[in-house]
XYZ file of C-alpha atoms in Angstrom:
749
model
C -49.733 62.794 -40.922
C -52.781 63.704 -42.298
C -54.659 61.011 -44.261
C -56.664 61.848 -47.605
C -58.095 60.066 -50.318
C -57.401 61.267 -53.652
C -61.269 60.172 -54.578
C -62.678 62.026 -51.862
C -61.115 65.364 -52.692
C -64.183 67.278 -51.141
C -63.567 65.642 -47.695
C -60.563 66.792 -45.549
C -59.464 64.271 -43.242
C -56.770 64.965 -40.312
C -54.877 62.254 -38.666
C -56.374 60.980 -35.074
C -54.139 63.233 -32.866
C -55.258 61.902 -29.289
C -55.997 58.342 -30.130
C -52.485 57.116 -28.626
C -52.556 59.318 -25.242
C -55.845 57.571 -23.808
C -56.667 54.553 -25.926
C -53.227 52.718 -26.695
C -51.644 51.067 -29.597
C -52.593 47.862 -31.421
C -50.274 45.634 -32.951
C -50.597 46.792 -36.237
C -50.728 50.566 -34.898
C -47.398 49.948 -33.170
C -45.759 48.324 -36.162
C -46.724 51.176 -38.334
C -45.684 53.653 -35.972
C -42.048 51.956 -35.352
C -41.728 51.750 -39.105
C -42.652 55.569 -39.761
C -40.133 56.463 -36.699
C -37.159 54.453 -37.807
C -34.815 57.577 -37.646
C -35.580 58.192 -34.343
C -34.554 54.451 -33.531
C -31.640 54.030 -35.731
C -29.867 56.846 -34.951
C -29.428 56.607 -31.117
C -29.034 52.743 -31.568
C -26.165 53.624 -34.173
C -24.553 55.728 -31.590
C -25.121 53.682 -28.609
C -23.297 50.882 -30.795
C -20.215 53.036 -31.563
C -20.017 54.101 -27.715
C -20.095 50.822 -26.596
C -17.423 49.828 -29.462
C -14.982 52.828 -28.029
C -15.729 52.137 -24.823
C -14.373 48.279 -24.639
C -11.197 49.404 -26.988
C -10.485 52.394 -24.545
C -11.302 50.907 -20.851
C -8.449 48.807 -19.551
C -8.838 44.994 -19.328
C -8.878 42.991 -16.048
C -8.176 39.560 -15.744
C -9.993 37.112 -13.144
C -7.661 34.307 -11.494
C -9.734 31.667 -9.855
C -9.015 29.072 -7.013
C -11.145 26.319 -5.856
C -10.943 24.777 -2.377
C -12.898 21.752 -1.241
C -14.403 21.767 2.449
C -13.623 18.136 3.855
C -12.680 16.315 7.146
C -8.951 15.352 6.611
C -8.397 13.782 9.960
C -7.444 10.118 9.532
C -7.929 7.469 12.311
C -4.450 7.976 13.517
C -4.913 11.836 14.065
C -8.397 11.316 15.587
C -8.668 10.707 19.385
C -9.841 7.319 20.862
C -13.445 9.075 21.233
C -13.572 10.479 17.822
C -12.463 6.906 16.223
C -15.797 5.554 17.224
C -17.870 8.476 16.097
C -18.866 9.262 12.261
C -17.457 12.562 10.826
C -20.190 15.490 10.715
C -20.993 16.405 7.265
C -20.632 19.955 6.264
C -23.972 21.498 5.519
C -24.665 24.668 3.527
C -24.618 26.880 6.730
C -20.916 25.821 7.240
C -20.005 26.515 4.006
C -21.430 30.180 4.031
C -19.607 30.723 7.279
C -16.211 29.620 5.750
C -16.941 32.273 2.734
C -16.971 34.695 5.679
C -13.615 33.553 6.868
C -11.838 33.758 3.523
C -13.532 37.525 3.434
C -12.411 38.367 6.963
C -9.912 41.320 7.729
C -7.515 39.414 9.225
C -6.694 37.572 6.345
C -7.071 40.348 3.930
C -4.099 42.223 6.003
C -1.664 38.932 5.741
C -2.689 38.597 1.836
C -1.992 42.419 1.240
C 1.430 41.886 3.202
C 2.126 38.679 0.932
C 1.056 39.891 -2.350
C 3.194 43.351 -1.515
C 0.336 45.345 -2.773
C 1.371 48.340 -0.458
C 2.652 51.044 -3.292
C 0.573 49.661 -6.209
C -1.395 52.273 -7.673
C -3.888 49.902 -8.632
C -4.559 49.156 -5.125
C -3.521 51.697 -2.919
C -5.257 55.115 -3.540
C -2.912 57.406 -1.906
C 0.268 56.055 -3.740
C 0.327 59.297 -5.654
C -0.019 61.643 -2.632
C -3.113 63.575 -1.414
C -4.824 65.723 -3.913
C -5.634 69.577 -3.653
C -9.302 68.832 -2.891
C -8.782 66.319 -0.389
C -6.263 68.720 1.509
C -8.646 71.459 1.550
C -11.354 69.115 2.817
C -8.876 68.227 5.576
C -7.970 71.698 6.096
C -11.818 72.418 6.965
C -12.223 69.247 8.835
C -14.479 67.314 6.631
C -12.037 64.724 6.007
C -9.242 62.741 7.537
C -5.875 62.136 6.364
C -5.689 58.449 5.146
C -1.948 58.565 5.335
C -2.477 58.262 9.063
C -4.184 54.875 8.915
C -2.222 51.687 8.222
C -1.262 51.147 4.625
C -3.209 47.733 4.904
C -6.492 49.407 5.961
C -6.033 51.990 3.665
C -6.119 49.015 0.668
C -8.961 46.888 2.197
C -11.879 48.366 0.294
C -10.225 48.281 -3.097
C -8.861 44.639 -2.093
C -12.599 43.388 -1.180
C -13.839 45.081 -4.355
C -11.610 42.766 -6.271
C -11.969 39.544 -4.420
C -15.007 37.541 -4.838
C -15.458 34.113 -2.833
C -18.778 32.216 -3.280
C -19.805 28.879 -3.003
C -19.922 26.595 -6.421
C -23.484 25.658 -6.398
C -24.557 23.306 -3.816
C -21.321 21.753 -3.378
C -18.583 22.178 -0.629
C -16.148 23.758 -2.945
C -15.482 27.582 -2.627
C -14.324 29.608 -5.400
C -11.943 32.232 -4.687
C -11.840 34.858 -7.604
C -9.445 37.897 -7.781
C -9.609 40.679 -10.398
C -6.517 42.854 -11.264
C -5.140 44.217 -14.596
C -2.099 42.198 -14.297
C -3.015 38.822 -15.064
C -0.153 37.286 -12.972
C -1.171 39.440 -10.150
C -4.746 37.985 -10.584
C -3.793 34.089 -10.391
C -0.820 34.711 -7.764
C -3.618 36.487 -5.265
C -6.039 33.658 -5.845
C -3.804 31.172 -4.837
C -2.059 33.220 -2.033
C -5.827 33.854 -0.467
C -6.859 30.105 -0.819
C -3.352 29.365 0.888
C -3.626 31.775 3.474
C -7.088 30.335 4.082
C -5.887 26.577 4.636
C -3.149 28.126 6.980
C -5.432 29.798 9.177
C -7.152 26.639 9.538
C -4.315 24.682 10.395
C -3.171 27.216 12.783
C -6.827 27.629 14.548
C -6.615 23.896 15.066
C -2.948 23.891 16.435
C -3.773 26.904 18.688
C -6.914 24.766 20.028
C -4.769 21.793 20.796
C -1.744 23.803 22.534
C -4.625 25.801 24.259
C -6.008 22.131 25.535
C -2.573 20.753 26.406
C -1.401 23.824 28.353
C -5.022 23.869 30.192
C -4.860 19.756 30.860
C -1.094 20.205 32.235
C -2.090 22.655 34.715
C -5.138 20.726 36.079
C -3.291 17.266 35.986
C -0.948 18.191 39.231
C -3.992 19.463 41.077
C -5.802 16.491 40.341
C -3.056 13.925 41.492
C -2.602 15.490 44.917
C -6.481 15.016 45.464
C -6.495 11.407 44.204
C -3.670 10.723 46.650
C -5.531 12.087 49.606
C -8.977 10.227 48.583
C -7.187 7.231 48.577
C -5.307 7.879 52.041
C -8.389 8.606 53.570
C -9.847 5.298 52.602
C -7.093 3.274 53.915
C -7.088 5.279 57.071
C -10.809 4.723 57.464
C -10.585 0.799 56.841
C -7.734 0.275 59.353
C -9.562 2.067 62.298
C -12.867 0.367 61.865
C -11.283 -3.002 61.152
C -12.219 -3.323 57.931
C -9.051 -4.813 56.241
C -9.204 -6.596 53.418
C -6.985 -9.920 52.346
C -6.186 -8.546 49.505
C -7.942 -11.836 47.657
C -9.897 -11.775 44.660
C -13.074 -10.811 46.817
C -11.553 -7.849 48.353
C -13.953 -8.397 51.335
C -13.304 -7.439 54.970
C -11.754 -9.892 57.366
C -14.785 -10.328 59.514
C -16.979 -11.082 56.348
C -14.551 -13.686 55.454
C -14.337 -15.445 58.868
C -17.887 -15.120 58.995
C -18.219 -17.240 55.857
C -15.787 -19.781 56.936
C -17.506 -20.358 60.146
C -20.767 -20.559 58.146
C -19.270 -23.266 55.820
C -17.944 -25.563 59.121
C -21.148 -25.319 60.463
C -22.525 -26.641 57.548
C -20.285 -29.326 57.203
C -20.623 -30.351 60.973
C -24.380 -30.638 60.591
C -24.060 -32.749 57.514
C -21.612 -35.178 59.480
C -24.021 -35.228 62.483
C -27.136 -36.195 60.468
C -25.330 -38.855 58.396
C -23.953 -40.815 61.647
C -27.303 -40.463 62.919
C -28.972 -41.932 60.234
C -26.440 -44.712 59.642
C -26.657 -45.597 63.637
C -30.420 -45.840 63.571
C -30.358 -48.002 60.384
C -27.721 -50.614 61.744
C -30.013 -51.225 64.642
C -33.180 -52.119 62.366
C -30.757 -54.215 60.589
C -29.606 -56.090 63.623
C -33.331 -56.482 64.826
C -33.803 -58.195 61.597
C -31.168 -60.565 61.934
C -29.213 -59.010 58.921
C -26.422 -57.546 60.494
C -23.738 -58.945 58.430
C -25.411 -57.086 55.505
C -24.351 -54.009 57.283
C -21.322 -52.346 54.946
C -19.449 -51.464 58.096
C -19.738 -54.843 59.725
C -19.210 -56.961 56.537
C -16.097 -54.992 55.567
C -14.890 -56.357 58.909
C -11.993 -58.913 58.771
C -13.147 -60.769 61.905
C -16.507 -60.690 60.683
C -15.952 -61.685 57.112
C -14.183 -65.028 58.322
C -16.551 -65.646 60.939
C -19.484 -65.515 58.192
C -17.108 -67.567 55.971
C -16.820 -70.053 58.852
C -20.738 -70.135 59.270
C -21.255 -70.790 56.100
C -18.825 -74.120 55.847
C -20.725 -74.930 59.122
C -24.161 -74.638 57.825
C -23.129 -76.695 54.688
C -21.400 -79.529 57.000
C -24.699 -79.431 59.487
C -27.088 -80.123 56.105
C -24.556 -82.687 54.960
C -24.617 -84.559 58.493
C -28.165 -84.198 58.829
C -28.907 -86.439 55.799
C -27.400 -89.365 58.017
C -27.841 -88.051 61.338
C -30.610 -86.951 63.631
C -30.967 -83.629 65.315
C -30.181 -85.606 68.977
C -26.864 -86.896 67.643
C -23.783 -85.280 69.133
C -22.446 -84.131 65.719
C -25.172 -82.309 64.815
C -25.604 -80.601 68.206
C -22.032 -79.427 68.040
C -22.179 -77.954 64.306
C -25.361 -76.123 65.709
C -23.799 -74.631 68.711
C -20.827 -73.350 66.766
C -23.396 -71.735 64.263
C -24.923 -70.086 67.258
C -21.426 -68.977 68.650
C -20.754 -67.704 64.966
C -24.106 -65.610 64.789
C -23.383 -64.067 68.288
C -20.092 -63.042 67.304
C -21.455 -61.255 64.461
C -24.374 -59.615 66.340
C -21.770 -58.162 68.908
C -19.586 -56.766 66.231
C -22.624 -55.250 64.679
C -23.575 -53.657 68.028
C -20.024 -52.185 68.508
C -20.139 -50.453 65.058
C -23.672 -48.902 66.223
C -22.046 -47.550 69.522
C -19.180 -45.978 67.418
C -21.410 -44.382 65.200
C -23.329 -43.047 68.199
C -20.614 -41.367 69.654
C -19.496 -39.944 66.119
C -23.048 -37.970 66.099
C -22.771 -37.079 69.830
C -19.260 -35.569 68.781
C -20.522 -34.431 65.833
C -23.725 -32.336 67.323
C -21.347 -31.041 69.880
C -19.180 -29.477 67.052
C -22.403 -28.249 65.677
C -23.374 -26.397 68.700
C -19.773 -24.524 69.284
C -19.877 -23.589 65.441
C -23.142 -22.099 65.718
C -22.079 -20.242 68.914
C -19.219 -18.827 66.920
C -21.266 -17.770 63.783
C -23.534 -15.954 66.054
C -20.998 -14.280 67.774
C -19.458 -13.391 64.263
C -22.372 -12.288 62.864
C -22.734 -9.503 65.570
C -19.203 -8.252 64.884
C -20.085 -7.927 60.721
C -23.204 -6.331 61.452
C -21.612 -3.549 63.557
C -18.641 -3.364 60.924
C -21.231 -2.589 57.979
C -22.104 1.003 59.058
C -18.792 1.665 58.857
C -18.359 -0.298 55.817
C -21.419 2.626 54.200
C -19.239 5.319 54.787
C -15.832 3.229 53.235
C -17.662 2.993 50.003
C -18.297 6.357 49.811
C -14.627 7.098 50.506
C -13.759 4.489 48.164
C -16.342 5.946 45.211
C -15.086 9.379 45.721
C -11.262 8.377 45.406
C -12.239 6.092 42.140
C -13.862 9.566 40.501
C -10.782 11.421 41.375
C -8.634 8.470 39.810
C -10.913 8.162 36.561
C -10.779 11.968 35.986
C -6.961 12.342 36.684
C -6.385 9.039 33.990
C -8.827 10.843 31.428
C -7.139 14.160 31.665
C -3.920 12.347 31.359
C -5.104 10.481 28.313
C -6.326 13.889 26.718
C -3.138 15.546 27.460
C -0.831 13.156 25.783
C -3.459 13.405 22.464
C -3.408 17.158 22.676
C 0.517 17.109 22.888
C 0.678 15.023 20.015
C -1.207 17.808 17.706
C 0.257 20.599 19.560
C 3.442 20.190 17.068
C 3.464 22.132 13.789
C 1.598 20.275 11.218
C 0.524 17.448 13.192
C -3.111 18.234 12.394
C -4.202 19.002 8.664
C -6.703 21.687 7.903
C -10.424 20.697 7.030
C -9.927 21.933 3.311
C -7.645 21.602 0.557
C -6.922 23.379 -2.878
C -8.549 21.277 -5.697
C -7.827 23.572 -8.569
C -5.256 26.624 -8.472
C -5.231 29.370 -10.371
C -3.517 29.924 -13.632
C -2.410 33.245 -15.468
C -5.298 34.017 -17.422
C -4.940 35.164 -21.195
C -8.447 36.434 -21.794
C -9.651 39.500 -19.975
C -12.815 38.831 -17.690
C -13.436 42.505 -18.343
C -14.583 43.762 -20.565
C -16.274 41.379 -22.941
C -16.678 43.078 -25.765
C -19.020 41.280 -27.691
C -21.498 40.805 -25.078
C -21.351 44.658 -24.132
C -21.677 45.681 -27.778
C -24.794 43.273 -28.196
C -26.159 44.677 -24.940
C -25.515 48.328 -25.688
C -27.184 47.802 -29.097
C -30.300 46.124 -27.707
C -30.825 48.321 -24.890
C -30.343 51.181 -27.171
C -32.917 49.649 -29.391
C -35.384 49.071 -26.973
C -34.970 52.478 -25.261
C -35.377 53.847 -28.610
C -38.704 52.133 -29.395
C -39.932 53.242 -26.009
C -39.107 56.606 -26.356
C -41.050 56.848 -29.656
C -43.886 54.531 -28.295
C -44.131 57.169 -25.121
C -43.553 60.243 -27.253
C -46.779 59.119 -29.452
C -48.923 57.745 -26.310
C -47.812 61.125 -24.346
C -48.552 63.732 -27.011
C -51.408 66.327 -26.031
C -54.517 64.992 -27.997
C -55.256 68.624 -28.830
C -52.386 69.907 -30.050
C -52.927 69.129 -33.742
C -56.469 70.540 -33.736
C -54.508 73.783 -32.068
C -51.922 73.772 -34.772
C -54.869 73.865 -37.174
C -56.686 76.264 -35.714
C -53.882 78.761 -35.887
C -53.572 77.889 -39.463
C -56.918 78.750 -39.869
C -57.064 81.658 -37.893
C -54.109 83.104 -40.274
C -56.123 82.395 -43.575
C -60.074 82.786 -42.558
C -60.768 83.110 -46.404
C -59.795 79.894 -47.098
C -60.659 77.950 -44.319
C -63.481 78.124 -41.521
C -62.425 77.632 -37.951
C -61.900 74.249 -37.132
C -64.447 71.756 -35.817
C -64.546 70.119 -32.460
C -63.527 66.442 -32.233
C -66.003 63.697 -33.691
C -65.804 60.465 -31.453
C -66.954 57.278 -33.169
C -67.615 53.831 -31.510
C -66.109 50.460 -33.074
C -66.420 47.061 -31.719
C -63.094 44.890 -32.003
C -64.106 41.994 -30.054
C -65.988 39.990 -32.035
C -66.931 40.201 -35.711
C -70.145 38.715 -35.207
C -71.419 40.442 -32.275
C -74.609 42.278 -33.125
C -74.958 46.063 -32.497
C -78.073 45.837 -30.671
C -77.008 42.941 -28.339
C -73.652 44.110 -27.440
C -72.950 45.704 -23.991
C -71.938 49.183 -23.452
C -68.447 48.055 -22.657
C -68.158 46.225 -25.868
C -67.724 49.561 -27.477
C -64.529 51.735 -27.186
C -64.536 55.228 -28.213
C -61.699 56.536 -30.115
C -61.967 60.506 -30.681
C -60.863 61.611 -34.384
C -59.513 65.174 -34.855
C -60.673 66.210 -38.160
C -60.285 69.634 -39.928
C -63.650 71.321 -40.924
C -65.316 70.656 -44.230
C -64.868 73.398 -46.862
C -68.271 74.885 -47.865
C -69.582 76.936 -50.863
C -70.137 80.627 -49.780
C -72.890 79.926 -52.352
C -75.834 77.916 -50.611
C -77.225 77.003 -54.120
C -76.563 73.442 -54.754
C -74.616 72.616 -57.794
C -76.394 71.176 -60.719
C -74.725 67.699 -60.839
C -76.030 66.912 -56.994
C -79.104 68.352 -58.024
C -79.590 65.591 -60.599
C -80.303 62.803 -58.122
C -83.331 62.155 -55.955
C -81.361 60.850 -52.995
C -84.495 60.314 -50.887
C -85.846 58.358 -53.119
C -82.732 56.053 -53.378
C -82.297 56.089 -49.647
C -85.887 54.681 -49.287
C -85.530 51.934 -51.692
C -82.241 50.916 -50.224
C -83.861 51.348 -46.754
C -86.806 48.896 -47.630
C -84.295 46.365 -48.978
C -81.967 46.081 -46.006
C -81.641 42.540 -44.580
C -81.081 41.471 -41.173
C -79.996 43.202 -37.952
C -76.826 44.606 -39.068
C -76.123 47.887 -41.103
C -76.924 48.543 -44.495
C -74.318 47.564 -47.015
C -74.437 49.597 -50.353
C -71.978 49.288 -53.531
C -72.225 52.089 -55.445
C -70.444 51.151 -58.927
C -69.355 54.655 -60.836
C -69.189 54.634 -64.484
C -68.262 58.324 -65.021
C -66.980 61.293 -63.192
C -70.140 61.826 -61.164
C -69.300 61.012 -57.359
C -72.630 59.329 -56.331
C -71.049 57.260 -53.653
C -69.514 60.482 -52.041
C -72.814 62.342 -51.963
C -74.736 59.336 -50.769
C -72.579 58.948 -47.926
C -72.431 62.484 -46.841
C -76.459 62.587 -46.911
C -76.827 59.114 -44.977
C -74.300 60.605 -42.193
C -76.493 63.458 -41.323
C -78.978 60.656 -40.557
C -76.864 57.635 -39.196
C -73.753 56.293 -38.731
C -72.215 55.907 -42.035
C -68.881 54.569 -43.290
C -67.669 55.560 -46.831
C -65.196 52.670 -47.840
C -63.003 53.259 -51.259
C -62.529 49.736 -53.146
C -60.466 50.859 -56.118
C -59.173 54.422 -56.080
C -55.885 55.205 -56.127
C -53.224 53.890 -53.714
C -52.115 55.754 -50.539
C -48.901 56.667 -49.415
C -46.468 54.117 -47.775
C -46.992 55.797 -44.620
C -50.750 55.321 -44.708
C -53.039 52.456 -44.657
C -56.292 51.685 -46.066
C -58.971 48.615 -46.812
C -56.438 46.559 -48.841
C -53.922 46.779 -46.126
C -56.573 45.708 -43.531
C -57.742 42.760 -45.855
C -54.092 41.694 -46.091
C -53.814 41.852 -42.226
C -51.133 44.451 -42.188
C -53.436 47.127 -40.653
C -55.985 47.312 -37.946
C -59.208 48.872 -37.979
C -58.315 51.822 -35.834
C -55.370 52.663 -38.363
C -57.591 52.951 -41.625
C -60.454 54.534 -40.241
C -60.549 58.118 -40.583
C -63.071 60.705 -39.569
C -64.448 63.989 -41.604
C -64.389 67.358 -40.445
C -67.894 68.667 -39.569
C -69.832 65.131 -40.338
C -70.363 62.162 -38.731
C -68.963 60.316 -41.715
C -65.996 58.223 -41.717
C -64.310 56.616 -44.382
C -61.546 53.955 -45.241
C -59.508 54.841 -48.421
C -58.062 52.165 -50.555
C -55.056 51.796 -49.090
C -51.192 51.237 -49.969
C -51.404 47.653 -51.301
C -52.717 46.702 -54.696
C -56.727 46.570 -55.048
C -56.074 42.826 -56.337
C -55.645 41.836 -52.801
C -59.514 42.175 -52.596
C -60.042 39.456 -55.120
C -57.413 37.238 -53.947
C -58.551 37.275 -50.063
C -62.176 36.715 -50.234
C -62.691 35.406 -46.566
C -60.491 38.589 -45.280
C -63.141 41.117 -47.431
C -65.735 39.185 -46.114
C -64.982 39.439 -42.592
C -64.086 43.014 -43.119
C -67.350 43.931 -44.677
C -69.433 41.821 -41.850
C -67.474 43.630 -39.005
C -67.887 47.260 -40.459
C -71.696 46.367 -40.978
C -72.071 45.244 -37.324
C -70.445 48.976 -36.360
C -72.081 51.101 -38.804
C -75.914 51.950 -39.929
C -74.698 52.290 -43.484
C -71.613 51.147 -45.288
C -71.024 52.819 -48.822
C -68.499 51.136 -51.070
C -67.200 52.968 -53.762
C -66.213 51.028 -57.065
C -64.675 53.430 -59.439
C -64.495 52.532 -63.453
C -67.033 50.331 -63.209
C -66.613 49.138 -66.896
C -62.669 48.038 -66.010
C -61.671 44.495 -65.445
C -60.491 44.850 -62.187
C -63.743 46.447 -61.099
C -65.535 43.467 -62.299
C -63.385 41.289 -60.308
C -64.405 43.288 -56.937
C -67.968 43.485 -57.852
C -67.964 39.681 -58.447
C -66.266 39.058 -55.115
C -67.872 41.597 -53.072
C -71.663 41.513 -54.598
C -72.502 38.824 -52.403
C -71.937 40.681 -49.004
C -73.852 43.490 -50.486
C -77.591 44.716 -49.547
C -77.790 46.687 -52.761
C -75.510 47.482 -55.728
C -76.214 51.082 -57.425
C -74.937 51.681 -61.013
C -74.329 55.282 -61.573
C -74.497 55.667 -65.199
C -76.028 58.198 -67.742
C -75.707 55.939 -70.713
C -78.579 54.687 -72.406
C -80.328 51.810 -70.351
C -79.626 49.371 -73.713
C -76.247 50.220 -73.928
C -74.108 46.930 -73.770
C -71.675 48.056 -71.124
C -74.403 48.750 -68.780
C -76.243 45.875 -69.626
C -73.054 43.305 -68.972
C -72.487 45.305 -65.704
C -76.181 44.758 -64.634
C -75.905 41.079 -65.393
C -72.662 40.773 -63.466
C -73.794 42.891 -60.670
C -76.881 40.451 -60.406
C -75.002 37.244 -60.603
C -72.837 38.507 -57.966
C -75.681 37.645 -55.265
C -76.516 40.898 -54.215
C -79.790 41.923 -52.668
C -81.146 44.166 -55.249
C -79.696 46.190 -58.249
C -80.590 49.832 -58.881
C -79.613 52.083 -61.791
C -79.412 55.597 -61.253
C -79.366 58.110 -64.019
C -78.807 61.731 -63.786
C -80.824 63.585 -66.590
C -80.264 66.907 -65.610
C -78.050 69.076 -67.902
C -74.492 69.663 -66.495
C -74.117 73.380 -66.470
C -70.465 73.544 -64.644
C -68.203 71.168 -63.060
C -68.436 72.770 -59.432
C -67.541 71.013 -56.007
C -69.849 68.777 -54.603
C -71.617 69.863 -51.245
C -72.782 68.009 -48.720
C -76.737 68.276 -48.612
C -79.497 65.864 -47.181
C -82.483 67.622 -48.897
C -81.871 67.891 -52.561
C -84.796 67.457 -55.150
C -83.066 65.344 -57.796
C -85.084 63.037 -60.529
C -84.060 59.514 -60.234
C -84.377 56.593 -62.583
C -84.376 53.540 -60.758
C -84.458 49.796 -61.791
C -84.911 47.257 -59.150
C -83.634 43.524 -59.710
């Protein structure tokens, strides 16, 4: 859609036909594009919404039944084996859960489920229940297809069955969820429960088959093992008897030779002890006899005769002592008592010597016994040493027999346990149903509201994407070509179309100066513009010749501030369009932008300065190129011009950014004596390098003086008054001339 400003009637502006194809879209551009193409978005979205509603109403609903199975070990201490009782049950990991999912999805289980549910002949699951179609018959005749009736009914239905069955682990738990979809809600619930029950039954059958196989195998091996055990034990006994390795059957279970050797060794030790004891006692008695202490010997003192003799000796010694008090040693009585005491001592000594001789005889007997026992032990030791070599082989035979016996006992124990588990329902499955499927009341498909909303959103997104893609992929030269065709058909009204006029504008940072910015900071945006309408008469109009633009431009150039572009506000009080003429002249020398501050509003589909200041448009949305010239223009915009006074900060940022991008920024303020124009001049004056008052009234005119004072108080760099003294001959279109000789009256602030 071409953009044009009513105040710039002499400048023909065309839209930028190629900006989307190569440069992309900003957010503000995108919003405007979608707003202008709302019909291309709303109609497909509405059609998709209606189609989705019709789809969810027409399609046959499907119901989903769900059953949940918990995987856990259900063996108790009564059903476990003796070895398993001492071990802790292994936990079920994620890999085991995934394996059980595949078990539920197995084909064998599927065939059993199809037979249990009686799905054969059900039109929903059996695709060939209605017969073979003509197309399939034709394919069968030429060999491109096989006859489905040749397959088993269950096999024909496997694909449909697996499409309706869904088995998955519930999160990271040990629960399997079994879902089954069907048009019949009762069938959906019954199928989910049936699959779960068949799965548990298959686990029980697998355990029973394992136990039955184990019991059969163990039973066949036990008989052969018993025979081998009997043979091994017979070999042990025969070898023991042949080599004299017979045991007495006691607790020690040692061979007889070893036991005899042990007994002889014990007797030899005892004999040696007796011999040593007797020899020691005899030696001790001899020494005591020599010392005269024979009566102190225990064996002597214990003799009854010696005890009486000792008593008599004591009595006589008492009498001797008594008599010795009155009698002399030579007295017969004293001699008698002394003789009796000597006889008693001799008797005691003789008795002690007999005891010594007896002990010596016992010691000699014990020595002889020791010698005989030593000879017997030596002989038995030779016998035992000869039997040890045979005992090594005997122990090997015993180990073999014991190993065979242990294996037999182990097989017997396992056989009893396997036989106990061989019965039906003897071992529970390692899974149980924790949630049975119930007949669903709400269909799982279609979800009416989500489907309609999804179709609505997708249609909206695709429609918006199509609009954006069409805009981005449009041919940049299409507008120019169409314009050229129109100009070719009417050459008298419009000269040939000029080529695209590019311009560069930085949108990264508003404070980045024109000289310091790198080359990559500026982005080229080609604008296609129509050719400017030029009068066939080369003579400038009288109105344009009334101003000396060179002198005005010189004054404006001398008063420029800073390194940014020069900003000029032209306040027009009459019908003379000095701002447009000045901007066109400056465009031939430098990059120039013409800015309309309070002109007529644009259409609702166009954007301008007020939209830019309000933040509803981007710079690239409002800047328009002029055909046949380097001049760029920004119209007022769709919003009211009052926004310029209400948003002083936005206006300041906009003017600063434009001054950084262009060498000259010419702002046109029409109807300068109006109240709105005064407010705009007060708001924008401080950002202007110069304010030019275009007026043909008397310099002492009160309105002109008030306008001049307002411009000075606004903070502008300088205030100039431009008056046209040339007579007006005719109202002719304004032409773009750069070297016009016009008288100009200037008044500097």
